[in-house]
mmCIF file of C-alpha atoms in Angstrom:
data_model
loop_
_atom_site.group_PDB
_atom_site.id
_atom_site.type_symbol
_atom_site.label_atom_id
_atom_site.label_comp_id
_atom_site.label_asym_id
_atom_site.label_seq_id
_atom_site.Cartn_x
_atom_site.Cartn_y
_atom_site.Cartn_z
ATOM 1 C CA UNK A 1 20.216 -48.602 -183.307
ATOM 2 C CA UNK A 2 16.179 -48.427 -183.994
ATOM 3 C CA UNK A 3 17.404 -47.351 -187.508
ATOM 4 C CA UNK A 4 19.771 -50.473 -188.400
ATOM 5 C CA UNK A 5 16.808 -52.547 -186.734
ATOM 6 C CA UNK A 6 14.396 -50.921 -189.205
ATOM 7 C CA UNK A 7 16.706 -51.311 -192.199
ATOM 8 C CA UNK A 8 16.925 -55.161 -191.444
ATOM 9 C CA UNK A 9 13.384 -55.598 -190.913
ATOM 10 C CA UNK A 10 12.991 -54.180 -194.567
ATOM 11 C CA UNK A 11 15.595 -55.709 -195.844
ATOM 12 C CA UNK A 12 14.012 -59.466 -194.332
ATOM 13 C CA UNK A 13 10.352 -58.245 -195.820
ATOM 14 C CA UNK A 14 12.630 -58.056 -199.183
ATOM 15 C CA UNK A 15 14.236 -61.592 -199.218
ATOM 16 C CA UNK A 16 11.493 -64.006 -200.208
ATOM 17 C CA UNK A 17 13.967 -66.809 -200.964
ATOM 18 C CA UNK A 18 14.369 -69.391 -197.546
ATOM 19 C CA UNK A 19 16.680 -71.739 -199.673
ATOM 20 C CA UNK A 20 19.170 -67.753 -200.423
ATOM 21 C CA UNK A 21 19.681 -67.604 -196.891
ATOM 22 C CA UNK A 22 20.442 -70.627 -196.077
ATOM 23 C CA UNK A 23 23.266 -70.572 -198.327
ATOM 24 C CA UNK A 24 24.726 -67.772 -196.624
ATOM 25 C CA UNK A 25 25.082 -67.242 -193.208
ATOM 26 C CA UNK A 26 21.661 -65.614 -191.712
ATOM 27 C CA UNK A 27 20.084 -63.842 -188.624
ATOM 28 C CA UNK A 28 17.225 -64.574 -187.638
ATOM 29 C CA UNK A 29 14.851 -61.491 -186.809
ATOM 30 C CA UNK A 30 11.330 -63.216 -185.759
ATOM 31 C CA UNK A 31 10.600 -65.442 -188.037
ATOM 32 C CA UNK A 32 11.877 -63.627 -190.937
ATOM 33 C CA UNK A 33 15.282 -64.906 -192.689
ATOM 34 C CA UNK A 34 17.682 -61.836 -192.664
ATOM 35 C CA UNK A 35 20.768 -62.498 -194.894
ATOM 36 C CA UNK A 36 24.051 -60.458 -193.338
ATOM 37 C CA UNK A 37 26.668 -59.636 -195.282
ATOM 38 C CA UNK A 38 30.232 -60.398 -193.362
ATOM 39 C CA UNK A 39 32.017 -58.026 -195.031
ATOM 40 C CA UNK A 40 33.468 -55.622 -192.587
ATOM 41 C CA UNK A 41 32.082 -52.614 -192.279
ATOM 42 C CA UNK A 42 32.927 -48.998 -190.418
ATOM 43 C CA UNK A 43 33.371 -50.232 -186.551
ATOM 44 C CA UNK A 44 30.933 -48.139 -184.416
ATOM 45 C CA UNK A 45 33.897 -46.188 -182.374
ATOM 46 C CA UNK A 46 35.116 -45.103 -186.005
ATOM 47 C CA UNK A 47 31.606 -43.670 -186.781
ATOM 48 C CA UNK A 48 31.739 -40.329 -186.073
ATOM 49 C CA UNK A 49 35.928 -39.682 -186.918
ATOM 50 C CA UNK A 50 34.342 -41.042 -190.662
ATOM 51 C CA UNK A 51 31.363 -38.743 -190.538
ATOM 52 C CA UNK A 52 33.901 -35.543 -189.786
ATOM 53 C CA UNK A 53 36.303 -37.112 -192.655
ATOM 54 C CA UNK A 54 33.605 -37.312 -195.261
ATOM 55 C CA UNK A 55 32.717 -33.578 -194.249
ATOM 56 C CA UNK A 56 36.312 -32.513 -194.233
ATOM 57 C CA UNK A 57 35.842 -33.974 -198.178
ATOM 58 C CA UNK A 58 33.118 -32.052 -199.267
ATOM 59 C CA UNK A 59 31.851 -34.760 -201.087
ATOM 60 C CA UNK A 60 29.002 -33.863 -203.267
ATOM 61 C CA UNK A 61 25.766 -35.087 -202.232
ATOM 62 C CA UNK A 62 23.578 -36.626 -204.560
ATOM 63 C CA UNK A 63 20.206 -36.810 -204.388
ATOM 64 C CA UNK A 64 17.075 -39.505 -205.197
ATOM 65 C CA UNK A 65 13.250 -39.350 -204.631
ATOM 66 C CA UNK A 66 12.854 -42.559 -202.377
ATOM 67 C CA UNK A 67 14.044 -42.743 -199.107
ATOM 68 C CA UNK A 68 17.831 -44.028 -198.411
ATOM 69 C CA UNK A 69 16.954 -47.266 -197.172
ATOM 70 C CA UNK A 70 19.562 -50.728 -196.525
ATOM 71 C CA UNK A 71 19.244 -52.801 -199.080
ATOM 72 C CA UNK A 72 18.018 -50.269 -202.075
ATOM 73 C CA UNK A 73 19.983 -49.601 -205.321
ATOM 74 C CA UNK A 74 21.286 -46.378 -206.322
ATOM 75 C CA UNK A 75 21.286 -45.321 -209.764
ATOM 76 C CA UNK A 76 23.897 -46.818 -212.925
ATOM 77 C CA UNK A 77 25.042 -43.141 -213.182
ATOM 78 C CA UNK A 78 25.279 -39.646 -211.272
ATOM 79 C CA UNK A 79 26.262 -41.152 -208.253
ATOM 80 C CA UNK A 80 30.292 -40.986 -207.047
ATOM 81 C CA UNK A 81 31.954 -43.241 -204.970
ATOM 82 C CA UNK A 82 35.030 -42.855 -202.859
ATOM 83 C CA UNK A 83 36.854 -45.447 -200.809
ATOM 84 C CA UNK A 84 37.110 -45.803 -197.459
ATOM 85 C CA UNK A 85 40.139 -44.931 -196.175
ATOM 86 C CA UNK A 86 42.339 -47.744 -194.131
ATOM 87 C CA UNK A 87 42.322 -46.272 -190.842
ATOM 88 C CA UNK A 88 38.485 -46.297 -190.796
ATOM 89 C CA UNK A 89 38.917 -50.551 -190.903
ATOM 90 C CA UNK A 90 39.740 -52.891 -194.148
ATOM 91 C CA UNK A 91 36.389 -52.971 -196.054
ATOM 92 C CA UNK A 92 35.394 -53.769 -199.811
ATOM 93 C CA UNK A 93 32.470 -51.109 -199.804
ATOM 94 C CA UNK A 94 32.407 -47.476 -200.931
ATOM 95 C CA UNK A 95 30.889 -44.828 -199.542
ATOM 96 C CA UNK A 96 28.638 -41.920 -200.948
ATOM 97 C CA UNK A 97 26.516 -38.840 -199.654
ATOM 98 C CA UNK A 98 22.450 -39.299 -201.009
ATOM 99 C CA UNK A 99 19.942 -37.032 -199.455
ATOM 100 C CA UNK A 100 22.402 -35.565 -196.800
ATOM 101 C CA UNK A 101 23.296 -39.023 -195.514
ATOM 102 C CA UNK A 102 26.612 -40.768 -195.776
ATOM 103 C CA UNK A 103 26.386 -44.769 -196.781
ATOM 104 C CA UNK A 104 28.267 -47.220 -197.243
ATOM 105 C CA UNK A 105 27.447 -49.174 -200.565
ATOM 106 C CA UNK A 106 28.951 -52.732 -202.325
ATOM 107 C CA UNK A 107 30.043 -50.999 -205.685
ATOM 108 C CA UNK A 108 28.951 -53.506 -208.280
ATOM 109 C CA UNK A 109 25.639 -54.102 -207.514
ATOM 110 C CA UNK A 110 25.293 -50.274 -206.022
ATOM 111 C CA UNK A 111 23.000 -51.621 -203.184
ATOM 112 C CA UNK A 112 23.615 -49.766 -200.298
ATOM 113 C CA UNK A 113 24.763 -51.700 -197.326
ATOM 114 C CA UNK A 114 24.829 -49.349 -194.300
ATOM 115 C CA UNK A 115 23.781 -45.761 -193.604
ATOM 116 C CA UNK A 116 25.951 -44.393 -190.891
ATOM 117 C CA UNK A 117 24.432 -42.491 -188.523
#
């Protein structure tokens, strides 16, 4: 919880546009716009049946020298990325392994949307 709290603090010290979240639907976190995607994303009951899934997978982890933050972009290339499978819930995201952590990222921009914990 103190981690997704975190991420959206950083990710509202990263919008600077007022008039971007207006257009889409916002949270408000102090006084800080926070734009929230609606897309659906792993429910929190599912969380740790995924994590066991994407270990059953050996999915190759990649790694990067920042920190795996919400909100940051991964890399064009080097970086695979495997879709969620139904029973974890409908979503439009992919998922990846960077720096021993799963996430979940929106695959054309490559911005990473959720770490799951």
């Amino acid at each position: 919880m103190r981690n997704r709290i975190l991420a959206l603090a950083a990710f509202a010290a990263a919008i600077g546009s007022p008039v971007a979240a207006q257009a889409q639907s916002g949270v408000t976190v102090g006084r800080a716009p926070v734009v929230v995607d609606s897309s659906t994303t792993i429910a929190v009951e599912q969380r740790p049946a995924f994590r066991d899934y994407v270990v059953e997978q050996r999915v190759p982890a990649f790694r990067i020298p920042d920190r795996v933050v919400v909100g940051s972009t991964l890399p064009e290339s080097g970086v695979t990325y495997y879709d969620v499978p139904q029973r974890f819930g409908a979503t439009t995201y992919r998922y990846t392994v960077v720096n021993g952590e799963t996430v979940l990222v929106e695959p054309r921009s490559r911005r990473i949307v959720e770490v799951v914990d």
